[in-house]
CSV table of C-alpha atoms and ligand atoms in Angstrom, one decimal:
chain,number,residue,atom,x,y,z
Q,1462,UNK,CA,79.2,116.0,109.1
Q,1463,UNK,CA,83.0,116.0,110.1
Q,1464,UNK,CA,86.1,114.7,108.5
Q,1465,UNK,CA,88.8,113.7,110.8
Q,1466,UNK,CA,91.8,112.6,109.9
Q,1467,UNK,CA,94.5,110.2,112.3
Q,1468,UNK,CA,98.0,110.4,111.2
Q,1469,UNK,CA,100.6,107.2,111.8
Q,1470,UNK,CA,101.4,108.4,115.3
Q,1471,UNK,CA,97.8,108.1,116.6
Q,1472,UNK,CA,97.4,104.7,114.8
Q,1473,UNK,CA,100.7,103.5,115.7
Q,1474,UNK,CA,99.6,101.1,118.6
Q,1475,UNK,CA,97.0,98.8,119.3
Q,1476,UNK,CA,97.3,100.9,122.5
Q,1477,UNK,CA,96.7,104.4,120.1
Q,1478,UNK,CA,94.1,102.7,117.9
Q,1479,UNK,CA,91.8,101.7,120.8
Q,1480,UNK,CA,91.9,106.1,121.8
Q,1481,UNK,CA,91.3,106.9,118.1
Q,1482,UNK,CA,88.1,104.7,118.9
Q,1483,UNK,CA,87.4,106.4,122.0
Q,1484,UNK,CA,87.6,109.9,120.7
Q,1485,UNK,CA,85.5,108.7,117.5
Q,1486,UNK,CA,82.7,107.4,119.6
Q,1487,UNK,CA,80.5,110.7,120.2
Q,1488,UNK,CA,77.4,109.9,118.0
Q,1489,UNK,CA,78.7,112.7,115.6
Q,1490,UNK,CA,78.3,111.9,112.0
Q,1491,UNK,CA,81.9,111.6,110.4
Q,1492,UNK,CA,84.5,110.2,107.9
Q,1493,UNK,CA,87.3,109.4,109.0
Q,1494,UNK,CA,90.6,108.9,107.5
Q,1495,UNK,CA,93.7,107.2,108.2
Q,1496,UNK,CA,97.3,107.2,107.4
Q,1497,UNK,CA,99.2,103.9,108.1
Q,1498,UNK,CA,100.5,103.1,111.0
Q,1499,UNK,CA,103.6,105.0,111.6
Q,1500,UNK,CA,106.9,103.3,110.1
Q,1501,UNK,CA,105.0,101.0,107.6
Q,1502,UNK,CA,104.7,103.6,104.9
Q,1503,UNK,CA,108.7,103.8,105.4
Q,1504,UNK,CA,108.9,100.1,104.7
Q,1505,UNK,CA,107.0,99.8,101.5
Q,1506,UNK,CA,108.9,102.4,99.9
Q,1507,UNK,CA,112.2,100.3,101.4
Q,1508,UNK,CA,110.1,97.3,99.6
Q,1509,UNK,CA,109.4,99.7,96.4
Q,1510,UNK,CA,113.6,99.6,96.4
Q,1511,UNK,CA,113.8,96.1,96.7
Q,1512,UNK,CA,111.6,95.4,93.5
Q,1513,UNK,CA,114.1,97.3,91.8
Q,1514,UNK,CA,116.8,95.9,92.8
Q,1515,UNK,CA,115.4,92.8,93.0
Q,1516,UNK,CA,116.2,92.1,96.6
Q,1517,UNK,CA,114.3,88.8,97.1
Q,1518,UNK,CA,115.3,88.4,100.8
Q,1519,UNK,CA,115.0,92.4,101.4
Q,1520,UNK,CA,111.4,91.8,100.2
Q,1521,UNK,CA,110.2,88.7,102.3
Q,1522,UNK,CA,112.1,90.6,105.2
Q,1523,UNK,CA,109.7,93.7,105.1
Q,1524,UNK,CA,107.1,91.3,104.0
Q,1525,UNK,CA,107.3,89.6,107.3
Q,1526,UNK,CA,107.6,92.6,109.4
Q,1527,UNK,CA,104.4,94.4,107.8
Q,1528,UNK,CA,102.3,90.7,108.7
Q,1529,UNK,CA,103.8,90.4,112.1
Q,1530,UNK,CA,103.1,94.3,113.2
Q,1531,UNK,CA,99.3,93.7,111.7
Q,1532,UNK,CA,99.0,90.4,113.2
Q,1533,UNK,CA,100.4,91.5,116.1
Q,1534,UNK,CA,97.7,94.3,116.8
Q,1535,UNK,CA,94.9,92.2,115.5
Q,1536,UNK,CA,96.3,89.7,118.5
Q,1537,UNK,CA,95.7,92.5,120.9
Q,1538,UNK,CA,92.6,94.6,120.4
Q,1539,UNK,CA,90.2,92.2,119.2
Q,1540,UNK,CA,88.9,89.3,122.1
Q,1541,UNK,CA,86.8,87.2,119.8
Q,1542,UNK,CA,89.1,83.9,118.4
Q,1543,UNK,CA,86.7,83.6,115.1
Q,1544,UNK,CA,87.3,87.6,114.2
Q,1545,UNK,CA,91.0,87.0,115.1
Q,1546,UNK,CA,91.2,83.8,113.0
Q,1547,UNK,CA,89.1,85.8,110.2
Q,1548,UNK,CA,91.1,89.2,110.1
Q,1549,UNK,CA,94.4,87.5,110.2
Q,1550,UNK,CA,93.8,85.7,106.9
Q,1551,UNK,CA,92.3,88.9,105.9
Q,1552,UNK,CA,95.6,90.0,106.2
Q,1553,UNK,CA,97.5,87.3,105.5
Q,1554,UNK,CA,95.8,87.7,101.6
Q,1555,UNK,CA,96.9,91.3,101.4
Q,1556,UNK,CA,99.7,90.5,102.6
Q,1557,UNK,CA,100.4,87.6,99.2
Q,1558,UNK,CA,98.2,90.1,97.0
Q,1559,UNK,CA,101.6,92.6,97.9
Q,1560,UNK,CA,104.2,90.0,97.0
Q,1561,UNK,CA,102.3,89.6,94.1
Q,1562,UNK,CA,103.1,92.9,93.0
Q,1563,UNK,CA,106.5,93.3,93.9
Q,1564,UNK,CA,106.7,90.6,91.3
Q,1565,UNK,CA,105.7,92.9,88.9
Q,1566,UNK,CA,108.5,95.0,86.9
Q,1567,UNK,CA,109.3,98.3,88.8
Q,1568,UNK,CA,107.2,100.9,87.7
Q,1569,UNK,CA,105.9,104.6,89.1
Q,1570,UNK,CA,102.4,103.0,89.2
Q,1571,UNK,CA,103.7,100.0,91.5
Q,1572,UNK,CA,105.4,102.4,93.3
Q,1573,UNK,CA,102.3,103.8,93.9
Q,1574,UNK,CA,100.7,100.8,94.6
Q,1575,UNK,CA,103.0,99.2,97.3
Q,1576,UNK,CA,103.4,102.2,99.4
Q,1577,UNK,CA,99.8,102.6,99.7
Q,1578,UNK,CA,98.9,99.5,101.1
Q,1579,UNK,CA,99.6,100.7,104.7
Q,1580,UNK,CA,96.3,102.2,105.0
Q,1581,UNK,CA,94.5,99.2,103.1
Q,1582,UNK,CA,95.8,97.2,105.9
Q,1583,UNK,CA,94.9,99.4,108.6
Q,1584,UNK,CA,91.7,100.7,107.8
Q,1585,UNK,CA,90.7,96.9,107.2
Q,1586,UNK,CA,91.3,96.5,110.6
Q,1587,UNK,CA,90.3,99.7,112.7
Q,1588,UNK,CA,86.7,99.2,110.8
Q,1589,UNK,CA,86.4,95.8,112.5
Q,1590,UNK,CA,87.5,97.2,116.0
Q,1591,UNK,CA,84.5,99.6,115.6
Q,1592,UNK,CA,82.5,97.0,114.8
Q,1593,UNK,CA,83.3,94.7,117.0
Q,1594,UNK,CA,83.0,97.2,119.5
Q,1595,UNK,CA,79.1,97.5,118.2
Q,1596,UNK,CA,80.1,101.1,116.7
Q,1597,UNK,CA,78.4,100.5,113.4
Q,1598,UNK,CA,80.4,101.6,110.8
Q,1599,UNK,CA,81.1,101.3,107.1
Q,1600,UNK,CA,84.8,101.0,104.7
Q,1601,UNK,CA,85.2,103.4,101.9
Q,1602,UNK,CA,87.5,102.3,99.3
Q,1603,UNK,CA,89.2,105.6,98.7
Q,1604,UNK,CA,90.1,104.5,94.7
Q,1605,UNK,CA,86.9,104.2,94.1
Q,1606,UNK,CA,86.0,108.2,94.7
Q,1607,UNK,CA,89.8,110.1,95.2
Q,1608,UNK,CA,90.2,110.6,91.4
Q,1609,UNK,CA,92.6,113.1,91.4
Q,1610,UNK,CA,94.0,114.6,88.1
Q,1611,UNK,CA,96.3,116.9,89.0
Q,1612,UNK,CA,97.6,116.5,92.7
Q,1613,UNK,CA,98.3,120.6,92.6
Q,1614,UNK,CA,94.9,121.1,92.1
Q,1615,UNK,CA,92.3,118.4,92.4
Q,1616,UNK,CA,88.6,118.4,90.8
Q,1617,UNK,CA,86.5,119.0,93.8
Q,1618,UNK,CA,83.5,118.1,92.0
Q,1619,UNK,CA,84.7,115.1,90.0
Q,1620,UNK,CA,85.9,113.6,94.1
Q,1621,UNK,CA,82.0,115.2,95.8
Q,1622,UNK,CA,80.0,113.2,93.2
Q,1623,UNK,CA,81.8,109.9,93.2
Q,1624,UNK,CA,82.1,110.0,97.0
Q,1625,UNK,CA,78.3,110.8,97.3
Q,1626,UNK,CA,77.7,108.0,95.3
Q,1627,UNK,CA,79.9,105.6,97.7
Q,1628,UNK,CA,78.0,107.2,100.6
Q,1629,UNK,CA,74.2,106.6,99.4
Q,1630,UNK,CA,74.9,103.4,98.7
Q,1631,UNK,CA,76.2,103.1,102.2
Q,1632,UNK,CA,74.7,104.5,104.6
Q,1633,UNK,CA,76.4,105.1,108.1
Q,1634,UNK,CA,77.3,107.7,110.9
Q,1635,UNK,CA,80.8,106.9,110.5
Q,1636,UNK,CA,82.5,106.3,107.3
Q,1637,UNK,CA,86.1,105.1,107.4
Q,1638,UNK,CA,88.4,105.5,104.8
Q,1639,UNK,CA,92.0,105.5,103.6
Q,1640,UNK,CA,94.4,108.7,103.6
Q,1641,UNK,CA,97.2,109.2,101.0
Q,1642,UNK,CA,96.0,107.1,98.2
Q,1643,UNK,CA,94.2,108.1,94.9
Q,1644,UNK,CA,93.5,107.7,91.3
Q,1645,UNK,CA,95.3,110.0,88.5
Q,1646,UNK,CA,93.9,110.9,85.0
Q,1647,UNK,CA,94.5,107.6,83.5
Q,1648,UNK,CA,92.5,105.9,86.4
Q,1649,UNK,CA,95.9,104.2,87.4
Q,1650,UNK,CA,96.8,104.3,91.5
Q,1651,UNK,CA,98.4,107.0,92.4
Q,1652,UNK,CA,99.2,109.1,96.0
Q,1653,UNK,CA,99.4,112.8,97.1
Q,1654,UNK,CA,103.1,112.3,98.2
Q,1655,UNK,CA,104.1,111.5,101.6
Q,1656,UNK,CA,101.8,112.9,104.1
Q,1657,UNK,CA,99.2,113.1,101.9
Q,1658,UNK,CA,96.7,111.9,104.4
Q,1659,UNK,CA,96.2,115.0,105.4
Q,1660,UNK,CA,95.6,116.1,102.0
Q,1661,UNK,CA,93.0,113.6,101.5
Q,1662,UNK,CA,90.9,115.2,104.2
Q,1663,UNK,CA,90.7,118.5,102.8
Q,1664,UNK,CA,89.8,117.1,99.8
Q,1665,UNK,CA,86.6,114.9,101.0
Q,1666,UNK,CA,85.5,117.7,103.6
Q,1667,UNK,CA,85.5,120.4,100.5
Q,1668,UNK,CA,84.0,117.8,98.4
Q,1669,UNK,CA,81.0,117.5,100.7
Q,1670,UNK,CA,80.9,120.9,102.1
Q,1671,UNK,CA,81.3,119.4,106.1
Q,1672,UNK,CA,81.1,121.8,108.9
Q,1673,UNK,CA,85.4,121.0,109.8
Q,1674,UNK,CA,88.0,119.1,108.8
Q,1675,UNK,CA,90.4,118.1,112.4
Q,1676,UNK,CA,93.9,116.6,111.8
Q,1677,UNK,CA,94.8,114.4,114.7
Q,1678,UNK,CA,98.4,113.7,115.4
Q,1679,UNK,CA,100.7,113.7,118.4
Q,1680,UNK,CA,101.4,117.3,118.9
Q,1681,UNK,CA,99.0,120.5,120.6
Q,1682,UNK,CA,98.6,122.0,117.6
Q,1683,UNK,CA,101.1,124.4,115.1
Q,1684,UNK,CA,103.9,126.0,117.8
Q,1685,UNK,CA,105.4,129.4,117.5
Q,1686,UNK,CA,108.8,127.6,116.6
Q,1687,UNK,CA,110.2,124.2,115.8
Q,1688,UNK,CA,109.9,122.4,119.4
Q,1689,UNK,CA,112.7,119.8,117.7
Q,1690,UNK,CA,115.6,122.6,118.3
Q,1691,UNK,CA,113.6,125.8,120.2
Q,1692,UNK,CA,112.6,125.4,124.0
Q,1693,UNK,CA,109.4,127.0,125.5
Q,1694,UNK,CA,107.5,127.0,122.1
Q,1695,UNK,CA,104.4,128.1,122.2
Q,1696,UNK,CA,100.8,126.9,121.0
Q,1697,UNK,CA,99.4,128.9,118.6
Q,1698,UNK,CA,95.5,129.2,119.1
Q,1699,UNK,CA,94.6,130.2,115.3
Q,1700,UNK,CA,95.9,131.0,112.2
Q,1701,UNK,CA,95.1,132.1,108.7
Q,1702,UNK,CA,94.8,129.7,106.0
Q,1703,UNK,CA,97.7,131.6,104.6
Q,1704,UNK,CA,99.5,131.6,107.3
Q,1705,UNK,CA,99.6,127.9,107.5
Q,1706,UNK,CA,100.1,127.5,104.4
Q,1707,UNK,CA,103.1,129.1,104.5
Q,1708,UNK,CA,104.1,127.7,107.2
Q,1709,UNK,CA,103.6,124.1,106.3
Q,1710,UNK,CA,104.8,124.4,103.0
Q,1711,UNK,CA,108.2,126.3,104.9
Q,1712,UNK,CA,108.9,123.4,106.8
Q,1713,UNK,CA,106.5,122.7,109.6
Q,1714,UNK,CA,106.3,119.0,110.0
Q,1715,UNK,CA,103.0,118.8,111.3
Q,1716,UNK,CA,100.7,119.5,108.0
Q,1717,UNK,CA,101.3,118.6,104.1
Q,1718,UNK,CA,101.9,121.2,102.5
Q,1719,UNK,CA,98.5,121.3,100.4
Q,1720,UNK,CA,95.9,120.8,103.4
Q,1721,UNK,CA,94.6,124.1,103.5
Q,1722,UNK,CA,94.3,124.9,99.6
Q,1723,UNK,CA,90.8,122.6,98.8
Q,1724,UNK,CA,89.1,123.9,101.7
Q,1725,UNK,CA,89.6,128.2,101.3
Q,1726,UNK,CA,86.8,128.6,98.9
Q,1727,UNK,CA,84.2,126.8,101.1
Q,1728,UNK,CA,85.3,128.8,104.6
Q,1729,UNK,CA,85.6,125.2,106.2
Q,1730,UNK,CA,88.4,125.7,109.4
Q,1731,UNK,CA,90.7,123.0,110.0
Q,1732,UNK,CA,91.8,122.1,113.4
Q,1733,UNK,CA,94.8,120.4,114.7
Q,1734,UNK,CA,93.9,117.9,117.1
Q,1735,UNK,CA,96.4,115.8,119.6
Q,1736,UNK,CA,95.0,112.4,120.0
Q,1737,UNK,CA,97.2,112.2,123.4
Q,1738,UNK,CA,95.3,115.1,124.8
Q,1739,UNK,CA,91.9,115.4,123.1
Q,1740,UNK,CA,91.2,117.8,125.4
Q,1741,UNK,CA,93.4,120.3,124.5
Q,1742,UNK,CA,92.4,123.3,121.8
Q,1743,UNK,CA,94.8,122.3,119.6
Q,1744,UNK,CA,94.8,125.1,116.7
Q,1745,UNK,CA,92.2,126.3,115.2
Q,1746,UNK,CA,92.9,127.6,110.8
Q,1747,UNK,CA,90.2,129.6,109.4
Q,1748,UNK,CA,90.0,132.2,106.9
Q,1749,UNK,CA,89.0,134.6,109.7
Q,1750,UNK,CA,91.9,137.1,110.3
Q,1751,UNK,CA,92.0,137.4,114.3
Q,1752,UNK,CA,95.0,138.9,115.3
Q,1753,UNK,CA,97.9,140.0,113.0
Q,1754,UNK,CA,102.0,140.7,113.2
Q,1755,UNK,CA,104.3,137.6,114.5
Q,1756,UNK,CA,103.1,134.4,114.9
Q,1757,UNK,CA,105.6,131.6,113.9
Q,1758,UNK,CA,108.3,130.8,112.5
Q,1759,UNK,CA,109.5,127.3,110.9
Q,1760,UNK,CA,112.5,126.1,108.6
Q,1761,UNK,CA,112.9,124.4,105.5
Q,1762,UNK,CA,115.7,122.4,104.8
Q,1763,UNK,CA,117.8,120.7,101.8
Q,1764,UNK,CA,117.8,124.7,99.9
Q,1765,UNK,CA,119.9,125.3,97.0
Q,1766,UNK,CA,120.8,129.2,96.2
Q,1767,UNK,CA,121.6,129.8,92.7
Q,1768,UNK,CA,122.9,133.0,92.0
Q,1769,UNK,CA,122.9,134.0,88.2
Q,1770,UNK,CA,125.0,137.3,87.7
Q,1771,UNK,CA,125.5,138.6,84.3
Q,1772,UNK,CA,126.0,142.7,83.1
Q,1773,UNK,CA,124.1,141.9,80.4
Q,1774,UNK,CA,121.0,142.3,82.9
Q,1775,UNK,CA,121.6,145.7,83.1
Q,1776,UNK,CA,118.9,147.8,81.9
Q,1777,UNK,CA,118.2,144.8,80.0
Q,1778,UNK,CA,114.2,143.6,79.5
Q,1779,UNK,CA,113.2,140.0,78.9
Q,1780,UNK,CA,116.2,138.8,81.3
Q,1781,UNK,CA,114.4,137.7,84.0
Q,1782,UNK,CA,112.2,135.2,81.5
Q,1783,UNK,CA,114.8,133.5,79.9
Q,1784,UNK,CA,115.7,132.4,83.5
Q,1785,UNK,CA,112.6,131.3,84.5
Q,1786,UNK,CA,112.0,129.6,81.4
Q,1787,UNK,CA,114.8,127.4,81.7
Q,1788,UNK,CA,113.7,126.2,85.4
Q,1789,UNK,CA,110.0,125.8,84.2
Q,1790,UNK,CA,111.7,123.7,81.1
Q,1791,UNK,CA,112.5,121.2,84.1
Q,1792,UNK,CA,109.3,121.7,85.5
Q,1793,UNK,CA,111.6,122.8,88.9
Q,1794,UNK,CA,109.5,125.2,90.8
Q,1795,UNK,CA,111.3,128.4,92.7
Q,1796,UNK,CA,110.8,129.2,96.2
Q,1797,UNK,CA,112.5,132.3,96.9
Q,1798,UNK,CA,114.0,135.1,95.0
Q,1799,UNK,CA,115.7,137.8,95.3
Q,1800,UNK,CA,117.2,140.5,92.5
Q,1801,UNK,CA,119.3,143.4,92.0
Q,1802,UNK,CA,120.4,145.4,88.8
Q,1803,UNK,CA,123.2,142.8,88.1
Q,1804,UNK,CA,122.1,139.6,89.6
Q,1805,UNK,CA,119.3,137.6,90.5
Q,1806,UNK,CA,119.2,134.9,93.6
Q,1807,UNK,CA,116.9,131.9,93.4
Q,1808,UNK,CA,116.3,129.2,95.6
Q,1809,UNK,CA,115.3,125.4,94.8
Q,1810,UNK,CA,114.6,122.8,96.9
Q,1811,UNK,CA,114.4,119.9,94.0
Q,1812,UNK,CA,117.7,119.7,92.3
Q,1813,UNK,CA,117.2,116.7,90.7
Q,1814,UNK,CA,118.1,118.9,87.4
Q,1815,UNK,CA,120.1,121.0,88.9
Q,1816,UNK,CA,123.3,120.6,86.4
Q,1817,UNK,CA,121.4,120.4,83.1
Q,1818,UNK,CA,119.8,123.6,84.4
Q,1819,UNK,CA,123.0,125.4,85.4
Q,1820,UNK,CA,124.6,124.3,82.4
Q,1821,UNK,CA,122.5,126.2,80.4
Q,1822,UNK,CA,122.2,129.5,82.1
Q,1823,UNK,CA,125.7,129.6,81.9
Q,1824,UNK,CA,125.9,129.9,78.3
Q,1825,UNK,CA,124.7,133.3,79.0
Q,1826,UNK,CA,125.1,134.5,82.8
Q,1827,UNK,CA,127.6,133.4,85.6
Q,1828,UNK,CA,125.9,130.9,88.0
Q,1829,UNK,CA,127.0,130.2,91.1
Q,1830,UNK,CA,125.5,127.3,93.6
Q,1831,UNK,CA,125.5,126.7,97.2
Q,1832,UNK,CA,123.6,123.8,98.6
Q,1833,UNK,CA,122.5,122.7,102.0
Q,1834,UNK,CA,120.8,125.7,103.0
Q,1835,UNK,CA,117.9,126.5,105.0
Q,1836,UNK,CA,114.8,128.8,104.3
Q,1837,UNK,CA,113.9,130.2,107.4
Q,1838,UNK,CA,110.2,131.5,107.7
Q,1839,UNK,CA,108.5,134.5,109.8
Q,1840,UNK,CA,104.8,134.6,109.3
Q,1841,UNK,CA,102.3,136.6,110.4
Q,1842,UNK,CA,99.3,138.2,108.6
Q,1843,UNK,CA,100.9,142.0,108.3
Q,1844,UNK,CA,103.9,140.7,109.8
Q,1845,UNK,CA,106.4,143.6,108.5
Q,1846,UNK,CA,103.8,146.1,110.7
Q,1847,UNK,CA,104.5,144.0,114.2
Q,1848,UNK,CA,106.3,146.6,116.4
Q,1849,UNK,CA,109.0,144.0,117.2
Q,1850,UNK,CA,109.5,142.7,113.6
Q,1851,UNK,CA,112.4,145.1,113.4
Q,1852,UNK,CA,114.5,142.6,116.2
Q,1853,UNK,CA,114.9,140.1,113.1
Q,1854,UNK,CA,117.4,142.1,111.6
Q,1855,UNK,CA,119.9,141.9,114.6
Q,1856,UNK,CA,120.2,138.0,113.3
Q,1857,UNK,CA,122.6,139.6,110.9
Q,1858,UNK,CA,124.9,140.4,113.5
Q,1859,UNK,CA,125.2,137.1,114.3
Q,1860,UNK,CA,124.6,134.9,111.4
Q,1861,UNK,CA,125.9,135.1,107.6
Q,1862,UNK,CA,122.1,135.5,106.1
Q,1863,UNK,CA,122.5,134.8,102.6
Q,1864,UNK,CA,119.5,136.2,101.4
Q,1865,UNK,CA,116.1,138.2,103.1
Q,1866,UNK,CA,113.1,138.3,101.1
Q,1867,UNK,CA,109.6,140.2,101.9
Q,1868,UNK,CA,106.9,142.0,99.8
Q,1869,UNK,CA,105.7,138.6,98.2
Q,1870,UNK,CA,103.1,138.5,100.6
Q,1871,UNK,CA,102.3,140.4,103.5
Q,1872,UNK,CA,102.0,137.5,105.5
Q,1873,UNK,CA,106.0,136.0,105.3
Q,1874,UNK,CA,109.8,137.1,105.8
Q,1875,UNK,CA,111.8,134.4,105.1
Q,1876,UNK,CA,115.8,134.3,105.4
Q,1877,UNK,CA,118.1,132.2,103.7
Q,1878,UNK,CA,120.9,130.8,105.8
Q,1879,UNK,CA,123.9,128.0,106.1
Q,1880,UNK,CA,122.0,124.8,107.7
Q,1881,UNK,CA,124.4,124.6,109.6
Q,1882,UNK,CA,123.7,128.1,111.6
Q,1883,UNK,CA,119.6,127.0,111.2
Q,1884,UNK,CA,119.5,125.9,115.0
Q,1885,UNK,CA,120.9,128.9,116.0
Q,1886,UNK,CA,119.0,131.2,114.2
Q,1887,UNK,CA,116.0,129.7,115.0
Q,1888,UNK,CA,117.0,130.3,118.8
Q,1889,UNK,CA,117.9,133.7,118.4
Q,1890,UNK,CA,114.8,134.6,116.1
Q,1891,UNK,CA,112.6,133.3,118.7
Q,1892,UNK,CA,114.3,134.7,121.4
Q,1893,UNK,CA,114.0,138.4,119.9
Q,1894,UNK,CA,110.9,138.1,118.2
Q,1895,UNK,CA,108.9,135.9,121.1
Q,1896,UNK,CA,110.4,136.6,124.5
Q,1897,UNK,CA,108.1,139.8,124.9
Q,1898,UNK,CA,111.4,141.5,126.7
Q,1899,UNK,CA,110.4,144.7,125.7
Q,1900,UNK,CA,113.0,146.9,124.0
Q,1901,UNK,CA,113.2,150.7,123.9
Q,1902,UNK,CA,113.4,151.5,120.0
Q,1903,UNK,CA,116.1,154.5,119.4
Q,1904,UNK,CA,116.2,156.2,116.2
J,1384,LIG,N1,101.2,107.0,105.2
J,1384,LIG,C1,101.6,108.1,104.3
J,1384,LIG,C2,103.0,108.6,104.7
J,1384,LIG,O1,103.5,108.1,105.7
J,1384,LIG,C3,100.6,109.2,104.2
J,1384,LIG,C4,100.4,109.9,105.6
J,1384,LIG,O2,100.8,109.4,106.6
J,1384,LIG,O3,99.8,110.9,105.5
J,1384,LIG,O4,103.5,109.5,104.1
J,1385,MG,MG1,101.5,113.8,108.7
């Protein structure tokens, strides 16, 4: 058994929908999971706004745009006029069961609720393409088996035996099911934050031990550099779970940040698939460590550097807690730090309680902020021992780096810089550190 996972791009079409069938149909056992089709989830959380502010004509506006782009599809890919007349009042009722809850009084549950219907609708429909196609298949309601406590870290076993359950009562070669969405510990619906699809994937194909997990999207696989700002970016043929990991929680677009943590345990690779080019390797993420030293680099943005100076850090013990406490006390997690004797650097990307936070180191310390930054990422398992990892430092030539970290794993360098200098450094990083120009090292 496989999981493999579409993401809005490769569903974003009848055009796309009718390849994800293609590359489906091999007579391999599978679930498959989809995100919505690209832009919709956008809209319902433009519809979860409306509900608040109780935009009435915002709402039927989205409304009608979400039944038009479904009906529109269902139009196209299916011949038959009695499963065309059938699957558009399918949708039409999901369609009044939404309004029905934007009704409702804005809440983090209906928030949850509207923007996951995306890949109710779509899964309803891609299920009777199959099927009408004679690909027998059969619809997995994910709420009734993604019960997910804790989104950091999901109960594997809980999701395997509810999802076993769904399965025997069902049986089918291919299984389809909805990304993104799940239950939390009061049973309410709840989702695993945008992108999430991806998420969901790792979590089915560790709760039923599958041979791989493949993410299809509309991209070759991870690249050596952003391709959005770097040209001649490269494929990479394999990584680390680490290494993605890092990567994807760093900045690269292309994963949610939590894929690769429910599926290290069990040894099952992922591999990033382009629905555009099935052909193509794509990249393959294992916990086998192939080759180490450089292998990509990626860039988070929306950074805020704190720095918290005091001399009463000197020599002092117990400093560094009462910081952390403080940004735990907020439940505001840190990404990078960096200390010396005097003064300690953080980085946050939430700052969503960023001046109650400040405002209480500074009853002890001198805080200093600087927002709109950009953590730039070099990973690589044993990337410090790469002969040409010295080239990075040249950046600081060039570029005002306003903090390096390294030593908190040996698999990442990451720099801290202005955004506004982010494109260039990413150009000059990859030029040095991928361009293979070899350079004579003097010492
Ligand atoms: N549809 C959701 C989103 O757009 C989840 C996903 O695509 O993975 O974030
Ligand atoms: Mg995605």
């Amino acid at each position: 058994m496989k999981v493999l996972k579409f993401g809005g791009t490769s569903v974003g079409s009848s055009e796309n929908l009718l390849k994800v069938r293609d590359i489906l149909n091999n007579g391999e056992k599978k679930i498959v999971v989809l995100s919505a089709m690209s832009g919709v989830t956008d809209q319902l959380v433009k519809l979860t706004i409306g509900v608040k502010n109780q935009d009435i004509t915002g709402i039927t506006q989205i409304l009608d745009r979400l039944r038009e782009k479904h009906l529109d599809v269902i139009a196209t890919i299916f011949d038959a006029k009695e499963t065309r007349v059938a699957l558009s009042n399918h949708v039409n009722v999901i369609i009044e069961e939404i309004k029905e809850v934007t009704s409702c009084d804005y809440s983090e549950e209906l928030y949850s609720r509207l923007v996951t219907y995306g890949e109710t609708l779509l899964t309803y429909i891609f299920s009777n393409l199959l099927t009408s196609n004679g690909i027998k298949n059969s619809l997995l309601d994910a709420k009734k088996f993604m019960h997910v406590d804790t989104v950091e870290n999901p109960n594997i076993n809980k999701v395997s035996t509810l999802l076993k359950k769904e399965i025997l009562t069902q049986e089918a070669d291919i299984y389809i099911t909805q990304g993104f969405v799940c239950k939390n510990d009061l049973g309410k619906i709840s989702h695993l934050k945008r992108g999430g699809s991806d998420y969901t994937a790792t979590i089915i194909g560790a709760a039923l031990e599958v041979e791989e997990v493949q993410i299809w999207t509309d991209i070759d696989g991870f690249h050596n550099n952003d391709p959005r700002y770097v040209e001649n970016t490269r494929r990479i043929e394999h990584l680390t779970y680490n290494e993605a990991a890092e990567l994807a929680y760093f900045g690269a677009k292309i994963l949610h940040p939590q894929t690769v943590s429910p599926v290290i345990i069990k040894g099952i690779p992922v591999l990033l698939k382009n629905t555009f080019n099935p052909s193509a390797a794509g990249t393959v993420i294992s916990g086998e460590k192939r080759t180490t030293g450089l292998k990509a680099i990626s860039a988070k943005d929306n950074i805020t550097a704190i720095k918290i100076k005091s001399n009463r850090m000197l020599m002092a013990h117990g400093y560094l807690r009462r910081i952390f406490e403080v940004f735990d006390n907020y439940q505001t997690s840190i990404d990078m730090i960096t200390t010396s004797e005097i003064a300690i650097s953080l980085t946050i990307d939430d700052d969503k309680h960023l001046v109650e936070i400040v405002r209480e180191i500074e009853a002890y310390a001198e805080v200093t902020v600087e927002k709109e930054h950009s953590i730039i990422c070099i990973v690589g398992e044993e990337v410090i021992a790469d002969n040409e990892a010295h080239k990075l430092f040249k950046i600081l030539n060039y570029i005002p780096v306003r903090m390096i970290s390294y030593g908190g794993s040996n698999n990442n360098i990451s720099i801290l810089v202005d955004t506004k200098d982010k494109v260039n450094t990413l150009k000059f990083l990859n030029q040095k550190l991928f361009s293979y120009e070899k350079e004579e090292l003097v010492i």
